[in-house]
Every structure is written in structure tokens, then in C-alpha cells.
Short mmCIF file of C-alpha atoms in Angstrom, two decimals:
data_model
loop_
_atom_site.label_atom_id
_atom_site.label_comp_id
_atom_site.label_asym_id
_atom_site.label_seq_id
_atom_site.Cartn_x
_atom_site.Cartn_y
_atom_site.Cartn_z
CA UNK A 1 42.85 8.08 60.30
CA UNK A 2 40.30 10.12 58.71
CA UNK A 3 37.19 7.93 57.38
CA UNK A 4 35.74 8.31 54.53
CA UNK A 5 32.17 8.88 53.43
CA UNK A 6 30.52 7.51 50.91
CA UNK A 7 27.46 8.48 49.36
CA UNK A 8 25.44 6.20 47.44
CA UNK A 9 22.27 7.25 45.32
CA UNK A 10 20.06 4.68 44.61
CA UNK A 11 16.58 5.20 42.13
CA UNK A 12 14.02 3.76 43.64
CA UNK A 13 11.11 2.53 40.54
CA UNK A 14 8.18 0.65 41.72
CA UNK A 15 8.27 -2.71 41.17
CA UNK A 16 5.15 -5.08 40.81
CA UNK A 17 4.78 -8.90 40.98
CA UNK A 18 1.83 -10.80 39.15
CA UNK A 19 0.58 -13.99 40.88
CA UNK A 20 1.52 -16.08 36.91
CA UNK A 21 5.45 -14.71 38.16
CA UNK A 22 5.39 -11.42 35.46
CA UNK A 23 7.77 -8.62 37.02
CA UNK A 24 6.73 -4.81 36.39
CA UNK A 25 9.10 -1.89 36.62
CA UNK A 26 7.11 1.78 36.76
CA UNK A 27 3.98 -0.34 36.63
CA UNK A 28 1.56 -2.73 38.76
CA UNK A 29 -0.19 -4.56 36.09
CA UNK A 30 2.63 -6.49 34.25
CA UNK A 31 1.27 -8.02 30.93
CA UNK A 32 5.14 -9.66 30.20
CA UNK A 33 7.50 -11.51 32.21
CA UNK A 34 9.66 -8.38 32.26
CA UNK A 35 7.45 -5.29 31.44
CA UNK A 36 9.25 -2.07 31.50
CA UNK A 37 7.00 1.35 31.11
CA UNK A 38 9.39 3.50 30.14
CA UNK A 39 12.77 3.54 28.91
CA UNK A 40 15.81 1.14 29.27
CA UNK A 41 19.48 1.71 28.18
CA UNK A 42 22.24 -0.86 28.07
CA UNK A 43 25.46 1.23 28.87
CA UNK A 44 28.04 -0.69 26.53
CA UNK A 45 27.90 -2.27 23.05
CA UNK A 46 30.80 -4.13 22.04
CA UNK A 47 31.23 -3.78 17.92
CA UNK A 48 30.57 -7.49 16.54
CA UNK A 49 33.15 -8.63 14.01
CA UNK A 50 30.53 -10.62 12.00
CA UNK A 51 27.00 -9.96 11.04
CA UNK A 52 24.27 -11.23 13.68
CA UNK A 53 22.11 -14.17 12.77
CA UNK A 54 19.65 -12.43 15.52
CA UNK A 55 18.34 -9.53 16.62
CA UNK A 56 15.83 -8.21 19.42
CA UNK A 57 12.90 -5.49 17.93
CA UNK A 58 9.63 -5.15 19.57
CA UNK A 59 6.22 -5.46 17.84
CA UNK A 60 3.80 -2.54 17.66
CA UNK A 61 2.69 -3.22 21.42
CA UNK A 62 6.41 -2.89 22.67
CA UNK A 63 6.80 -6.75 22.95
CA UNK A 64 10.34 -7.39 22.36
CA UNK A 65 11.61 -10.36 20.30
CA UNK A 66 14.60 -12.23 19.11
CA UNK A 67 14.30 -11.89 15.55
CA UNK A 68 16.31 -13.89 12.51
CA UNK A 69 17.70 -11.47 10.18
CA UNK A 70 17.29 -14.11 7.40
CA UNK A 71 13.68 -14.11 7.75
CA UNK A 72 13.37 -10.32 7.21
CA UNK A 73 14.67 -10.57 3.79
CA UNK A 74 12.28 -9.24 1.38
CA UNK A 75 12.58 -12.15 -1.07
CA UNK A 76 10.99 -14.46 2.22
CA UNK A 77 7.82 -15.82 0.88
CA UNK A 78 6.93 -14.46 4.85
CA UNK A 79 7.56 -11.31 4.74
CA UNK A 80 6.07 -11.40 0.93
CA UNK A 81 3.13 -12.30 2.49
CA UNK A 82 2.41 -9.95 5.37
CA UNK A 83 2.15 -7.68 2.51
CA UNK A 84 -0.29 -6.41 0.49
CA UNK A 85 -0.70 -7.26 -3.03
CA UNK A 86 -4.29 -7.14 -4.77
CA UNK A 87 -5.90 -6.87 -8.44
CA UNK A 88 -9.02 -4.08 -8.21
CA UNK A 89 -10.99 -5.21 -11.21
CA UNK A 90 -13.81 -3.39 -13.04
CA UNK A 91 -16.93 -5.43 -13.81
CA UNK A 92 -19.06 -3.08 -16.13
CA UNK A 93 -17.73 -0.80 -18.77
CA UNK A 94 -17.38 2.67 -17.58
CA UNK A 95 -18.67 5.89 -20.00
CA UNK A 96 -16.52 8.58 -20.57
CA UNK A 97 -19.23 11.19 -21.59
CA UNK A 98 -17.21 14.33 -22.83
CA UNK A 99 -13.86 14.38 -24.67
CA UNK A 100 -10.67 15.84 -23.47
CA UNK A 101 -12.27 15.29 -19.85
CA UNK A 102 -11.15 13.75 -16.71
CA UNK A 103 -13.61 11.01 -15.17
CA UNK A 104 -12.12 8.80 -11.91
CA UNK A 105 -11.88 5.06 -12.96
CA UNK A 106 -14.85 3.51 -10.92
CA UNK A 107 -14.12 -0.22 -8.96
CA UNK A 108 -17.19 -2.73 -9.16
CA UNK A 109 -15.85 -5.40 -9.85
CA UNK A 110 -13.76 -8.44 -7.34
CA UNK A 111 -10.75 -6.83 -5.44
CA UNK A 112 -8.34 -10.19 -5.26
CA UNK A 113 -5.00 -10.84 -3.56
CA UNK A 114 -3.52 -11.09 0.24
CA UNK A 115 -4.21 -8.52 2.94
CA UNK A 116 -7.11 -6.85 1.02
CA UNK A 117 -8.90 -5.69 4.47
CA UNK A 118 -6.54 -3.13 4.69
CA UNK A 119 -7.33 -1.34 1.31
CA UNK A 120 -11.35 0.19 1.05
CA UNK A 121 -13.01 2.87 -1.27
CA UNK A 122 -15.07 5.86 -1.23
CA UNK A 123 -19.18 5.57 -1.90
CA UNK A 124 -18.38 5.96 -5.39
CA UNK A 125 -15.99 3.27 -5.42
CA UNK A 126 -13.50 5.72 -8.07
CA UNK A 127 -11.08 6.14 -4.90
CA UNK A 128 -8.57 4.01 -3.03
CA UNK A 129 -8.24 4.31 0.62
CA UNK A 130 -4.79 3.07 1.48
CA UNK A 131 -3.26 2.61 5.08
CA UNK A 132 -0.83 4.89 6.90
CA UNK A 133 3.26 4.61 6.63
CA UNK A 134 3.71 2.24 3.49
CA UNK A 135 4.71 2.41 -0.01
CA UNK A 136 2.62 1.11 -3.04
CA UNK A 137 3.86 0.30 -6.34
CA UNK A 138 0.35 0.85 -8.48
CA UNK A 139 -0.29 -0.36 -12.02
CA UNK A 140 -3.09 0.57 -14.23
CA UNK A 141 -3.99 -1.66 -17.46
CA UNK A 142 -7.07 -0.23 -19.26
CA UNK A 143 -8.99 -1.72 -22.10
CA UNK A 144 -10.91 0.25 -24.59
CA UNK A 145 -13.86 0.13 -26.39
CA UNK A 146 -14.13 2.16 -29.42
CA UNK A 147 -17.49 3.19 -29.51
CA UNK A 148 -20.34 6.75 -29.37
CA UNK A 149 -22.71 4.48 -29.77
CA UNK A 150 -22.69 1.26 -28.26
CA UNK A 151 -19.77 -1.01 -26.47
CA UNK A 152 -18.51 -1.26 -30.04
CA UNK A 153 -17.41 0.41 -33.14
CA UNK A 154 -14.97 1.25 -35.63
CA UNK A 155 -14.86 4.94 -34.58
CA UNK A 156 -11.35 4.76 -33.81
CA UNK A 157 -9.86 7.22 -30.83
CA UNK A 158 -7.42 6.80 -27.47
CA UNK A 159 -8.08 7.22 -23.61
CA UNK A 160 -5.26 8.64 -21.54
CA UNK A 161 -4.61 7.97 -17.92
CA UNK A 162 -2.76 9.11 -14.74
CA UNK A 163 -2.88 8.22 -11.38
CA UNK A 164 -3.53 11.05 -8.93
CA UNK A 165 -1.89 10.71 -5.01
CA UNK A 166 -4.07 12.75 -2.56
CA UNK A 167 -4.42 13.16 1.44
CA UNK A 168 -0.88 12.66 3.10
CA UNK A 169 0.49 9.95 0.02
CA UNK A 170 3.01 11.34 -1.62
CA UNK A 171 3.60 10.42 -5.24
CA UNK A 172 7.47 9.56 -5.86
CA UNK A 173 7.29 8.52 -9.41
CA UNK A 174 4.12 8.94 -11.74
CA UNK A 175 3.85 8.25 -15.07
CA UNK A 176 1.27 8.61 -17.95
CA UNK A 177 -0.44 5.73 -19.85
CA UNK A 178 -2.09 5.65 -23.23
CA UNK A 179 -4.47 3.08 -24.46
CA UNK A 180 -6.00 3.06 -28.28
CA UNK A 181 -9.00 1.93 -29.66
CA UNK A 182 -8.91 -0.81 -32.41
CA UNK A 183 -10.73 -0.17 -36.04
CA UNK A 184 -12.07 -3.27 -36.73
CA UNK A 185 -15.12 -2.96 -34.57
CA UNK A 186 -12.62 -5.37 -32.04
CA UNK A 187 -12.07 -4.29 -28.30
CA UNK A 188 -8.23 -3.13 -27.58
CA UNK A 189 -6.01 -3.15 -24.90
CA UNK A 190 -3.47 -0.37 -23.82
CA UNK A 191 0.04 0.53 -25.18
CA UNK A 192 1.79 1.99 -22.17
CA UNK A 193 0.04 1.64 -18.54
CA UNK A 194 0.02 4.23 -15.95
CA UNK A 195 2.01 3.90 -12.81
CA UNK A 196 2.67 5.53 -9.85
CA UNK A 197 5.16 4.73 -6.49
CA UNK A 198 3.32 6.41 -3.59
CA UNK A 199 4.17 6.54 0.32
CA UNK A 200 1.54 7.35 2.84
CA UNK A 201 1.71 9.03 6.14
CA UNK A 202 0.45 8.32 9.48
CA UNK A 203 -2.84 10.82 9.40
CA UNK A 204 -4.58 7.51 7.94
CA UNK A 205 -6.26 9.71 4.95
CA UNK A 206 -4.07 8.78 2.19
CA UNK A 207 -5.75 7.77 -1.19
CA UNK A 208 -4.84 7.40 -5.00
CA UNK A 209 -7.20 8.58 -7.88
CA UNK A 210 -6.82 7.09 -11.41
CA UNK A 211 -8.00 9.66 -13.98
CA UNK A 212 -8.80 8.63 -17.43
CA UNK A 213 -10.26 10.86 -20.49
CA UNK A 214 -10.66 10.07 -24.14
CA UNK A 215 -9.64 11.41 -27.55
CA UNK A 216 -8.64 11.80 -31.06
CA UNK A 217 -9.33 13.61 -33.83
CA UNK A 218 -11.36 10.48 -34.99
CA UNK A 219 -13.67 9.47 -31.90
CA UNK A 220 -16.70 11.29 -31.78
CA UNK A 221 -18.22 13.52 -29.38
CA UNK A 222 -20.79 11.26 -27.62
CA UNK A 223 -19.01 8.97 -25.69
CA UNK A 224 -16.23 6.27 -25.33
CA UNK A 225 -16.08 3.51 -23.34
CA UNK A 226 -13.51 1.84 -21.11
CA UNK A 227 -14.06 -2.33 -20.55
CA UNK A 228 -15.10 -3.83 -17.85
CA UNK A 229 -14.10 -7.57 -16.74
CA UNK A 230 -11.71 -9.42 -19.17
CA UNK A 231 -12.77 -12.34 -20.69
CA UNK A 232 -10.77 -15.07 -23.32
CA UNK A 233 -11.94 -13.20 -25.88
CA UNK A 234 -12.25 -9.36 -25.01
CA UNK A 235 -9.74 -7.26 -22.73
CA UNK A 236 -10.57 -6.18 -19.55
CA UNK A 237 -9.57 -3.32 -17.38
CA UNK A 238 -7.79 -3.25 -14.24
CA UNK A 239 -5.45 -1.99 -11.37
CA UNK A 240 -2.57 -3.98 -9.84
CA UNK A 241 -1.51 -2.92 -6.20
CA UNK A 242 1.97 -3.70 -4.60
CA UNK A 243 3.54 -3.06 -1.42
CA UNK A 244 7.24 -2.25 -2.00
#
């Protein structure tokens, strides 16, 4: 009878054991009870009939978890809240020397919300920084005061304004707002806010601009203003952040 040889290859990975019972593959400092460093492949995957209540996905360290696909719907007050909503208010009225030019929107007022830490601002506090691979839903609402001479005045006129995506964000949708003055020497709020959907990349130098400029054949050639903090009795402007 003729015998038969058989060859068998087998791949030999280091393996390491910590003394807390953590097994390493391809490494000899095992931080997990199973901690692979490299990659792993499960050879078949039978189709499931029904959608899974669970799934595994790892965390930004490679941690894998069983995760409940319930909880990663959007409308989860959880999920809701590992996001990052804020109001960036203005405190001080802002002057808007020259007409039919641009001036950034300045920020010195409270920024409010959840997850703040992760927004910040130039020295001149008229940019927002925003962090890497997201997307923002951003809402302007500016207030006006009528004025070339003081806060206010019945020199009636309008401010425009349009939020400008720089760095790696890319604007998606961007739209233009208008705001008017009112005549009887009363401060005025706007008629259509500026908005913009922006997504960032991962260079981490992403930021949004909001440019506003005033004018009208009525407002006068020394100045406008736009409001600062809102009050029960005069409008305020500000910026609404969302991420989608």
C-alpha cells in the first residue's frame, strides 16, 4: 500500500498571557481579555432572516462591543446627547463701519448647550473652530439696530448675512439671510436667517465664518449696528449649532 503524506501548515503568532488572565495574539502586553493586533476574519456568515437586536462594533481604541441597534437610533435621547448642540450668543452690539461691506460676526457673549468643549474660536472670537468628521446644521438669527449714530434710530436700512465654510468643511447647503431695521426708533429682528449644512474632515482645521454687511438706500454712511444679548424687551443676536 502506498502511504500517504500529509502536509500540514500551521501559522505560528505569538501569543502572550497577563498575570489578571488577558490573552494577546501578535502582542505581549494584552490590555483586553482577547487583544488581537492585527486583523481577524470569520470565514462564514450565515444571512439572518430577521433584523439583529445586537451587534458587535469597536470604539475608537479597537475595543469591541455588543451593541443594541435600538439604542443607536437617532431619536435616543443617548445618542441625542453625545452630540453637540450649543447657542453662541453675542453680548455687545457689533459696528458695521462701511456699507455694502463684509465684517465676521464677533462671539463675546455665553456659548450654551451639551458638548461645548469640542467647539473653540479664533483670538478674535469672529471664527468657529469645529472638530474633524461631523456634520453641523448652523443657524444664524441676527437682530438689528437701526442706527449712524447711536444703538438707535429711525434711519431705517437692512444687514445681510451668509455663512462662510473654510479649512477642510465643506458647505452642502448655504443659504442667505436678511434682517431689516425698524423705523420707529425700535430694535428689529430678522426676516429670513442664514443657514448652512457643513461636514468637516479629518485634518482637524475646519471652521465656519458668518459674514454680515449693511444697507439700503435709506441707512446712512456712518455705521449700523447689529444687537448684542436679547433681552424681554429688545432682540438679540445669535447662532444655533447642531450636529446632524
Amino acid at each position: 500500500m502506498k502511504k500517504l503524506k500529509v502536509l500540514i501548515f500551521i501559522s505560528i503568532m505569538p501569543l502572550a498571557y497577563s498575570q489578571t488572565g488577558q490573552v494577546g495574539i501578535n502582542t505581549t502586553a494584552p490590555t483586553a481579555t482577547l487583544d488581537v493586533n492585527g486583523n481577524t476574519r470569520i470565514r462564514k456568515v450565515d444571512s439572518i432572516a430577521s433584523a439583529p437586536k445586537y451587534i458587535l462594533t469597536s470604539d475608537d481604541n479597537g475595543i469591541v462591543q455588543k451593541v443594541n441597534v435600538e439604542k443607536l437610533s437617532d431619536s435616543n435621547p443617548e445618542v441625542i446627547r453625545r452630540k453637540i448642540y450649543a447657542v453662541l450668543s453675542k453680548n455687545s452690539s457689533q459696528f458695521l463701519t462701511t456699507k455694502g461691506t463684509d465684517y465676521n460676526l464677533t462671539y463675546d457673549g455665553v456659548v450654551s448647550g451639551i458638548n461645548t468643549d469640542h467647539l473653540s474660536f479664533n483670538s478674535q472670537k469672529d471664527r468657529i473652530n469645529l472638530p474633524p468628521n461631523k456634520t453641523f446644521k448652523i443657524t444664524g438669527y441676527i437682530g438689528i439696530k437701526g442706527s449712524t449714530t447711536g444703538n438707535s434710530n429711525t434711519t431705517p436700512g437692512y444687514i445681510t448675512s451668509l455663512f462662510s465654510a473654510g479649512g477642510d468643511a465643506e458647505a452642502i447647503v448655504t443659504t442667505q439671510g436678511y434682517t431689516e431695521s425698524s423705523t420707529e426708533t425700535f430694535d428689529d429682528g430678522g426676516v429670513t436667517p442664514p443657514i448652512i449644512i457643513v461636514t468637516t474632515g479629518s485634518a482637524g482645521n475646519a471652521y465656519v465664518e458668518l459674514k454680515v454687511r449693511y444697507g439700503g438706500s435709506n441707512a446712512g454712511n456712518s455705521g449700523y449696528y447689529v444687537s448684542g444679548a436679547s433681552t424681554r424687551t429688545s432682540v438679540g443676536t445669535y447662532v444655533l449649532l447642531e450636529e446632524l
